XYZ file of C-alpha atoms in Angstrom:
608
model
C -143.279 20.994 122.802
C -146.663 22.526 121.112
C -149.616 23.136 123.742
C -151.646 20.961 121.589
C -150.328 17.561 119.731
C -152.219 16.546 116.706
C -152.917 13.169 115.890
C -151.293 11.514 112.855
C -154.429 11.529 110.858
C -155.092 15.499 111.301
C -151.660 16.288 110.183
C -151.934 14.204 106.998
C -155.368 15.913 105.878
C -154.621 19.242 107.188
C -154.740 21.989 104.903
C -153.179 25.649 105.031
C -155.934 26.769 107.124
C -155.732 23.859 109.684
C -152.270 24.850 110.485
C -153.111 28.184 111.736
C -156.490 27.328 113.435
C -156.018 24.090 114.967
C -152.203 24.041 115.659
C -151.472 27.597 116.313
C -148.757 28.104 113.810
C -148.365 30.488 110.824
C -150.263 29.304 107.402
C -147.510 28.136 105.293
C -149.173 29.714 102.141
C -149.316 33.367 103.730
C -145.846 34.181 103.609
C -145.865 33.683 99.464
C -149.534 34.981 99.410
C -150.430 31.461 97.826
C -154.124 31.106 97.306
C -155.255 27.419 97.109
C -157.400 26.642 94.164
C -160.989 25.074 94.698
C -161.505 21.842 93.382
C -163.652 21.576 90.500
C -167.370 20.285 90.334
C -167.668 16.870 90.884
C -164.313 16.411 91.817
C -162.257 15.352 95.468
C -162.128 18.501 97.390
C -158.772 16.850 98.877
C -156.659 15.901 95.762
C -158.683 17.532 93.313
C -157.579 15.331 90.336
C -159.790 12.416 91.282
C -163.592 12.062 90.544
C -165.586 12.500 93.754
C -167.090 9.191 94.959
C -168.276 9.724 98.423
C -170.148 12.829 100.327
C -169.574 13.457 103.717
C -172.874 14.744 105.607
C -170.799 16.252 108.479
C -168.120 17.801 106.383
C -170.597 18.771 103.736
C -167.765 18.039 101.092
C -167.339 15.559 98.433
C -164.160 13.090 98.448
C -162.752 10.025 96.267
C -162.598 6.683 98.101
C -158.799 7.079 99.015
C -159.153 10.723 100.661
C -162.485 9.973 102.356
C -161.039 6.748 103.775
C -157.819 8.438 104.829
C -159.428 11.787 106.115
C -161.887 9.689 108.110
C -159.819 6.763 109.725
C -158.790 8.594 112.838
C -160.524 10.683 115.803
C -164.259 11.854 115.906
C -164.143 11.910 112.003
C -164.464 8.287 112.005
C -168.186 8.558 113.368
C -169.028 10.699 110.057
C -171.227 9.223 107.532
C -170.297 8.870 103.836
C -172.717 8.428 101.464
C -171.739 6.831 97.975
C -172.129 8.991 95.074
C -173.220 7.994 91.658
C -170.001 7.994 89.259
C -171.573 6.140 86.463
C -171.010 9.022 83.991
C -167.700 10.891 83.736
C -167.463 14.486 84.194
C -166.520 16.661 81.434
C -164.377 19.821 82.184
C -162.141 22.286 80.346
C -160.085 23.042 83.399
C -156.129 22.214 83.385
C -156.526 20.972 86.991
C -158.310 17.802 86.530
C -156.506 16.911 83.189
C -155.669 13.582 84.690
C -159.573 12.903 85.164
C -158.950 9.663 83.166
C -157.420 7.950 86.106
C -160.807 8.200 87.815
C -161.865 5.448 85.733
C -159.617 2.883 87.697
C -161.396 0.428 89.837
C -162.623 0.342 93.440
C -159.965 -2.391 93.809
C -157.404 -0.185 93.099
C -158.837 2.486 95.294
C -158.423 0.225 98.107
C -154.744 -0.563 97.388
C -153.946 3.182 97.306
C -155.861 3.491 100.732
C -153.569 0.990 102.254
C -150.570 3.200 101.525
C -151.760 5.902 103.492
C -151.162 3.888 106.868
C -147.567 4.728 108.689
C -146.061 1.098 109.444
C -142.631 0.668 111.069
C -140.607 -2.513 111.453
C -137.283 -2.147 113.680
C -135.456 -4.857 112.049
C -136.009 -3.704 108.438
C -135.731 0.203 109.563
C -138.770 1.176 107.373
C -141.473 3.092 108.170
C -144.484 1.291 106.770
C -148.958 1.037 110.513
C -148.354 3.321 113.171
C -146.317 1.928 115.603
C -144.880 3.289 118.864
C -141.668 1.718 118.243
C -140.367 4.205 115.778
C -139.695 7.170 117.852
C -137.504 4.827 120.032
C -135.982 3.544 117.214
C -134.895 6.746 115.298
C -134.074 8.359 118.319
C -130.859 5.803 118.979
C -130.452 5.631 115.359
C -129.774 9.462 114.968
C -127.119 9.430 117.316
C -125.064 8.097 114.400
C -126.817 9.522 111.355
C -124.432 12.307 110.003
C -125.945 15.693 109.377
C -126.231 16.654 105.380
C -123.661 19.215 104.513
C -125.288 22.670 103.738
C -124.518 24.647 100.366
C -121.501 26.639 102.277
C -120.217 23.458 103.820
C -120.302 21.643 100.268
C -117.961 24.305 99.098
C -115.435 23.969 101.992
C -115.734 20.103 101.074
C -114.493 20.975 97.403
C -111.540 22.664 98.961
C -110.626 19.884 101.304
C -110.912 17.479 98.181
C -108.709 19.617 96.109
C -105.846 20.030 99.041
C -105.995 16.320 99.708
C -105.873 15.571 96.130
C -102.318 17.135 95.719
C -101.077 16.061 99.072
C -98.579 13.588 99.226
C -99.239 12.889 103.286
C -98.942 9.126 103.101
C -96.072 8.763 100.506
C -93.765 10.949 102.852
C -95.162 9.712 106.429
C -95.763 6.168 105.836
C -92.484 4.931 104.569
C -89.286 3.175 106.383
C -86.499 5.506 106.800
C -84.319 7.247 109.052
C -85.087 10.595 110.437
C -87.326 12.490 112.543
C -90.786 10.907 111.575
C -92.576 13.485 114.187
C -91.340 16.791 112.197
C -92.075 15.081 108.836
C -95.804 14.493 110.235
C -95.630 18.303 111.504
C -94.305 19.425 108.076
C -97.122 17.759 106.183
C -100.007 18.907 108.178
C -98.703 22.329 108.236
C -98.359 22.284 104.489
C -101.735 20.567 103.937
C -103.300 23.296 106.201
C -101.405 26.161 103.995
C -102.891 24.571 100.793
C -106.306 25.020 102.261
C -105.611 28.552 103.636
C -104.665 29.451 100.149
C -107.842 27.725 98.603
C -110.186 29.637 100.712
C -108.321 33.075 100.169
C -108.533 32.339 96.410
C -112.104 31.327 96.560
C -113.359 34.225 98.790
C -110.767 36.892 99.240
C -112.675 38.714 101.744
C -113.785 35.504 104.054
C -109.754 34.338 103.411
C -108.325 37.921 104.559
C -110.585 37.903 107.605
C -109.471 34.307 108.578
C -105.593 34.424 107.619
C -104.533 38.197 107.904
C -101.897 38.499 110.475
C -102.852 34.960 112.137
C -100.978 31.539 112.614
C -102.337 28.225 112.253
C -103.185 27.674 115.859
C -105.278 31.034 115.887
C -107.603 29.179 113.054
C -107.931 26.042 115.274
C -111.671 25.932 114.768
C -111.866 26.625 111.222
C -109.265 23.558 110.585
C -111.752 21.625 112.839
C -114.616 22.470 111.036
C -113.479 21.554 107.456
C -111.501 18.146 108.823
C -115.007 17.452 110.311
C -117.014 18.192 107.351
C -114.994 15.637 105.182
C -115.230 12.880 107.715
C -119.465 13.418 107.986
C -119.679 13.589 104.091
C -117.732 10.106 103.653
C -119.734 8.399 106.097
C -123.112 9.354 104.063
C -121.185 8.868 100.796
C -119.006 5.771 100.967
C -118.348 5.857 97.224
C -116.837 9.344 97.587
C -113.207 10.365 98.504
C -111.781 7.049 97.848
C -108.175 8.360 97.709
C -108.560 11.399 99.849
C -110.183 9.919 102.910
C -107.500 7.546 103.676
C -104.974 10.583 103.737
C -107.405 12.594 105.767
C -107.801 10.034 108.605
C -104.075 9.173 108.793
C -103.259 12.793 108.778
C -105.674 13.376 111.814
C -104.729 9.815 113.342
C -100.895 11.263 113.347
C -102.179 14.933 114.649
C -103.247 13.048 117.736
C -99.911 11.785 119.011
C -98.533 13.918 121.984
C -95.223 14.861 120.296
C -97.001 15.820 117.038
C -99.950 17.730 118.599
C -97.293 19.706 120.930
C -95.477 20.780 117.812
C -98.259 21.599 115.904
C -99.742 23.812 118.359
C -103.564 23.017 117.778
C -106.097 20.259 117.670
C -107.361 19.095 114.726
C -110.344 17.240 115.865
C -113.968 18.019 116.575
C -117.058 15.365 117.009
C -118.934 14.516 113.921
C -121.936 16.630 113.568
C -125.097 14.203 113.980
C -128.755 14.711 113.678
C -129.338 13.717 117.615
C -126.700 15.855 118.484
C -127.574 18.811 116.709
C -131.323 18.820 117.817
C -130.279 18.097 121.615
C -127.968 20.943 121.437
C -130.838 23.246 120.642
C -133.334 21.683 123.055
C -135.690 20.088 120.516
C -134.621 16.215 120.354
C -137.946 15.350 121.442
C -139.036 16.129 117.740
C -137.772 12.489 116.931
C -140.645 11.054 119.169
C -143.223 12.327 116.925
C -144.849 9.761 114.863
C -144.945 12.319 111.808
C -141.247 11.877 111.252
C -141.964 8.544 109.684
C -143.873 10.128 107.078
C -141.678 12.878 106.676
C -138.558 11.067 106.116
C -140.316 7.864 104.428
C -138.530 7.195 100.973
C -140.847 7.060 97.999
C -140.021 4.346 95.699
C -142.211 4.236 92.705
C -141.519 0.523 91.739
C -145.096 -1.165 91.310
C -146.779 1.575 92.146
C -149.859 3.927 90.017
C -148.822 7.154 89.484
C -151.785 8.413 91.927
C -150.245 6.450 94.671
C -146.769 8.051 94.334
C -148.523 11.697 94.160
C -150.594 10.778 97.387
C -147.350 9.748 99.203
C -145.341 12.615 98.090
C -148.195 15.138 99.078
C -148.412 13.071 102.619
C -144.429 13.370 102.914
C -144.796 17.395 102.016
C -147.274 17.923 104.797
C -145.523 16.066 107.128
C -142.489 17.981 106.723
C -144.061 21.283 106.988
C -145.867 20.685 109.965
C -142.746 19.306 111.908
C -140.749 22.510 110.497
C -143.998 24.939 111.735
C -144.537 23.182 114.890
C -141.209 22.716 116.483
C -139.429 25.915 115.257
C -138.099 27.924 118.171
C -135.886 30.949 118.197
C -132.847 28.703 118.649
C -133.746 26.217 116.428
C -135.137 27.830 112.939
C -137.182 25.598 110.783
C -134.377 25.362 108.097
C -132.293 23.519 110.923
C -135.248 20.965 111.374
C -135.661 20.560 108.137
C -131.906 19.647 107.322
C -132.256 17.098 109.954
C -135.181 15.446 108.626
C -133.453 15.158 105.370
C -130.454 13.521 107.015
C -132.777 10.755 108.154
C -134.352 10.579 104.572
C -130.782 9.904 103.478
C -130.098 7.198 105.945
C -133.383 5.454 104.660
C -131.799 5.897 101.077
C -128.357 4.525 102.210
C -130.192 1.386 103.545
C -132.065 0.874 100.630
C -129.194 0.702 98.340
C -126.388 -0.728 100.515
C -128.303 -3.205 103.038
C -131.325 -4.121 100.806
C -129.357 -6.047 98.168
C -128.671 -8.500 100.960
C -132.654 -9.219 101.510
C -132.994 -9.373 97.755
C -130.178 -12.155 97.323
C -131.784 -13.913 100.574
C -135.153 -13.895 98.864
C -133.684 -15.406 95.642
C -131.899 -18.196 97.580
C -134.942 -18.913 99.549
C -137.208 -19.228 96.517
C -134.863 -20.821 93.932
C -133.116 -23.492 96.334
C -134.101 -26.137 98.458
C -132.314 -26.307 101.673
C -131.885 -30.033 101.966
C -131.220 -31.260 98.771
C -130.724 -30.013 94.928
C -132.799 -30.112 92.346
C -130.322 -31.220 89.780
C -126.517 -31.642 89.630
C -126.369 -28.425 87.892
C -128.112 -26.479 90.429
C -126.487 -28.232 93.498
C -124.816 -25.798 95.648
C -122.161 -28.505 96.959
C -118.467 -27.774 96.771
C -115.467 -29.810 97.059
C -111.796 -28.454 98.299
C -109.586 -28.549 95.215
C -112.174 -28.475 92.518
C -112.871 -25.212 90.430
C -110.499 -23.186 93.322
C -112.565 -24.122 96.062
C -110.969 -24.399 99.307
C -114.016 -25.475 101.352
C -115.717 -28.727 101.046
C -119.568 -28.432 101.810
C -122.788 -30.437 100.863
C -125.688 -28.999 99.268
C -127.358 -28.315 102.390
C -124.251 -27.113 104.466
C -123.368 -24.578 101.570
C -127.072 -23.493 101.630
C -126.908 -22.473 105.203
C -123.430 -21.094 104.752
C -124.557 -18.750 102.307
C -127.864 -17.932 104.171
C -125.806 -17.333 106.951
C -123.117 -14.896 105.541
C -125.891 -12.673 103.512
C -127.753 -12.330 107.073
C -124.502 -11.312 108.803
C -123.652 -8.798 105.948
C -127.118 -7.440 106.100
C -126.870 -6.738 109.851
C -123.201 -5.346 109.492
C -124.602 -2.775 106.697
C -127.869 -2.058 108.885
C -125.570 -0.784 111.663
C -123.144 0.795 109.231
C -123.230 4.329 110.706
C -122.662 3.101 114.274
C -119.849 1.081 113.148
C -118.476 3.883 111.157
C -118.395 6.111 114.628
C -116.757 3.205 116.339
C -114.113 3.245 113.975
C -113.550 6.778 113.549
C -113.351 6.792 117.506
C -110.952 3.909 117.478
C -108.604 5.331 114.664
C -108.435 8.825 116.297
C -107.720 7.404 119.676
C -104.387 8.680 121.025
C -103.973 5.829 123.496
C -104.393 3.335 120.427
C -100.968 3.575 118.997
C -100.359 2.068 115.498
C -97.554 -0.127 114.170
C -96.159 0.736 110.378
C -96.066 -3.280 109.245
C -95.532 -5.166 106.012
C -98.724 -7.145 105.652
C -97.621 -9.015 102.481
C -99.861 -6.200 100.674
C -97.327 -3.242 101.305
C -97.213 -1.070 104.530
C -100.168 -0.709 106.578
C -100.914 0.881 109.738
C -101.673 -1.923 112.153
C -103.697 -0.542 115.271
C -106.122 -2.127 117.956
C -109.734 -1.660 117.292
C -111.669 -2.286 120.622
C -114.734 -0.650 119.959
C -115.172 -1.871 116.326
C -114.324 -5.616 117.629
C -116.965 -5.288 120.365
C -119.821 -3.778 117.926
C -118.795 -6.538 114.954
C -118.828 -9.246 117.856
C -122.196 -7.958 119.064
C -123.530 -8.419 115.554
C -122.297 -11.459 114.933
C -123.768 -13.099 118.461
C -126.997 -11.623 117.192
C -127.027 -13.255 113.550
C -125.848 -16.503 115.251
C -128.692 -16.322 117.338
C -131.145 -15.493 114.648
C -130.118 -18.083 112.009
C -129.855 -21.053 114.672
C -127.175 -23.144 112.510
C -123.818 -21.625 112.181
C -121.420 -23.236 109.539
C -117.779 -22.382 109.340
C -115.522 -20.260 111.228
C -116.703 -17.278 113.384
C -113.348 -15.528 113.477
C -113.316 -11.511 112.883
C -110.038 -10.534 111.899
C -109.318 -7.043 113.412
C -105.844 -5.157 114.148
C -104.063 -8.020 112.570
C -102.072 -8.545 108.953
C -105.519 -9.304 107.417
C -107.575 -6.185 108.404
C -104.620 -3.824 109.813
C -107.126 -1.333 111.550
C -110.536 -0.195 111.827
C -110.645 2.117 108.156
C -109.976 -1.396 106.490
C -112.716 -3.002 108.231
C -115.208 -0.378 107.237
C -113.643 -0.093 103.715
C -114.198 -4.051 103.240
C -117.698 -4.144 104.287
C -118.785 -1.008 102.368
C -118.034 -2.952 99.160
C -120.750 -5.659 99.692
C -123.349 -3.485 97.824
C -120.552 -2.993 95.043
C -120.562 -7.083 94.671
C -124.376 -7.548 94.903
C -125.969 -4.863 93.587
C -124.779 -5.757 89.894
C -126.012 -9.249 90.462
C -129.515 -8.144 91.390
C -129.863 -5.818 88.313
C -129.290 -8.619 86.197
C -131.617 -10.903 87.702
C -134.322 -8.194 87.514
C -133.565 -7.416 84.041
C -134.020 -10.943 83.475
C -137.424 -10.724 85.259
C -138.368 -7.735 83.361
C -138.129 -9.604 80.045
C -139.804 -12.480 81.264
C -142.712 -10.801 82.292
C -143.296 -9.120 78.462
C -146.378 -10.222 77.275
C -144.543 -10.530 73.501
C -141.210 -12.424 73.454
C -138.393 -9.854 72.954
C -134.942 -10.214 71.382
C -133.171 -10.910 74.884
C -135.694 -13.232 75.954
C -135.204 -15.111 72.449
C -131.395 -15.086 72.741
C -131.664 -16.247 76.380
C -133.938 -19.175 75.607
C -131.761 -20.411 72.738
C -128.646 -20.216 74.885
C -129.619 -21.361 78.421
C -133.181 -22.891 77.741
C -135.270 -20.034 79.484
C -134.810 -17.237 81.328
C -135.775 -19.100 84.432
C -132.815 -21.702 83.879
C -130.763 -18.744 83.142
C -131.180 -17.182 86.605
C -130.757 -20.180 88.320
C -127.533 -20.811 86.586
C -126.416 -17.351 87.846
C -127.642 -17.928 91.221
C -126.014 -21.406 91.585
C -122.587 -20.087 90.160
C -122.663 -17.318 92.713
C -123.819 -19.065 95.695
C -120.970 -21.754 94.962
C -117.884 -19.844 93.426
C -118.410 -16.607 95.750
C -118.474 -18.446 99.022
C -115.782 -21.508 98.341
C -112.998 -20.224 100.532
C -111.238 -19.214 97.567
C -109.047 -15.835 97.066
C -105.745 -16.615 99.000
C -103.430 -19.381 99.420
C -103.971 -20.116 102.963
C -107.181 -20.464 105.337
C -105.808 -17.320 107.571
C -106.315 -15.220 104.725
C -109.156 -16.712 103.192
C -111.460 -19.799 104.107
C -114.793 -19.450 106.010
C -113.807 -16.663 108.739
C -115.844 -13.729 108.761
C -113.532 -11.673 106.565
C -112.484 -14.617 104.357
C -116.218 -15.070 103.368
C -116.023 -11.450 101.420
C -112.637 -12.330 100.020
C -114.159 -15.171 98.158
C -116.965 -13.025 96.733
C -114.202 -10.364 95.680
C -112.547 -13.576 93.934
C -115.725 -14.359 91.918
C -116.170 -10.877 90.911
C -112.523 -10.992 89.385
C -113.480 -13.928 87.190
C -116.974 -12.823 85.589
C -115.931 -12.412 82.151
C -114.993 -16.127 82.131
C -118.507 -17.142 83.300
C -120.784 -18.815 80.730
C -123.509 -16.164 81.484
C -121.311 -13.240 81.231
C -123.061 -12.358 78.026
C -126.188 -11.766 79.949
C -124.324 -9.249 82.165
C -123.351 -7.345 79.078
C -126.912 -7.268 77.983
C -128.048 -5.844 81.055
C -125.517 -2.951 80.589
C -122.879 -4.110 83.123
C -119.571 -2.580 83.005
C -118.129 -3.522 86.082
C -118.446 -4.068 89.880
C -116.978 -0.511 90.401
C -118.275 1.327 87.419
C -120.966 3.797 86.967
C -123.936 3.580 89.263
C -124.310 0.322 90.740
C -121.687 -0.852 87.919
C -124.132 -0.258 84.962
C -124.145 2.225 82.158
């Protein structure tokens, strides 16, 4: 580790010269011969685009309120004396740098709000870096063991070749069928055919590289190459669950078959290697301790512009860039170049984006549930959550209170599953590709499926369920988790099932936010007039959508028996999909269309 470890405040305020003088690393600007412009007279020396509002007696420099508070909040600089400047008259300047000087007319109240954004906070429950907390290092170190490493440009080229080869492959069509003959030979033949297609595509895309790899060589001689390209596909899918929807199943079943002893012996080489994760890469290069640095929270923080001023967003961007530059410079070694550290930090940032898109809709729906419905009694018959078996397709009978708790615990469980999805995906990868867990090709009522035991996924899912039950206190309905049976045949089906939660919840959240945006307009809009004419008010329309979703999407429907649907853990998601399939019949469907909705699988989040 570096000889001198700077504090968080030191790095956040560090300029280019500070890196070289204080921390013994190269000046990041010297390589490009970039010279930093001086702040225009009367403006903050730190951000250079805000009018100076305070003068530091010890630093002998002018600062705006935000930068002054941020720079002097830690260490010995806390003892510095800041004197308020007279900023009654605006500063006139022709320079291009302070073109945003009009923003300096913001009130002190806004400045105080921006100041609050500079603190680094972290909550282990939410997984968000929000005050400096010692728990972040431990949390991210453990989570990094499951965060896939972002693909490099070269790896993305190989990914395109793999997708193209899998797209034309008929592996499952020729292997997963009931017919007489030697199935092992069919498997080996199909695997070799895919490898031959890959070899041809590599040769066609880069003749010299392909010639080096395949000239006068057999498939087993290129074992490392095939392991690498198959690992790239598995790693990409974990971080991007909406990609490779058809190709990924072929890939995993192909790799699953390649682990059988007789197939492996005939094939002559292994197709597997461990998935690259952030922690595995850093540990192999002996720099895993970088994850304990509190600056990782700043360098990987996801910057969301919603509800923030332009100045605050720019401030957070500058914070993040400085933290990233510091970590790359301070921890780079001969074995671990700065580019690898940067790639690992970007991968952690991708993890935060994954959580925001997939897990946070559960938080939003939980908030809507608590804000709009009383857990004890309904405000009216229209807004009652009570359901009765046999009415409107429901297979469960719950009072308003029971249904409220049933929905609450289901959303809480989905949230926890999605929060730990990377860990579950690694467990699923291990279960699927374990040679000791043989599968049976079985007709489950929905076609032929590979039914396989899933011990790792089962243990992890039951641990999450137990944690959720303990958190919510009261549990309504069954706690049965189907795994390795006709409902959820294998770990791949389990992962795919819960990756659909965001596809269900995101469009609903988007429509509710659409209504909120029109309700917040100072003047009535055409949309708000239409909604008021058809549903009474925007608030009534929101509650109508929520009440119908919380009733019909959690009523045990979607199958003709309680084993396939009902109140079991997997049946709850079946009911939600059943509600989605009938969305066009709902009285509020026109509001969905006005919001730009095209489907629960169409476009980004189902919207145009």
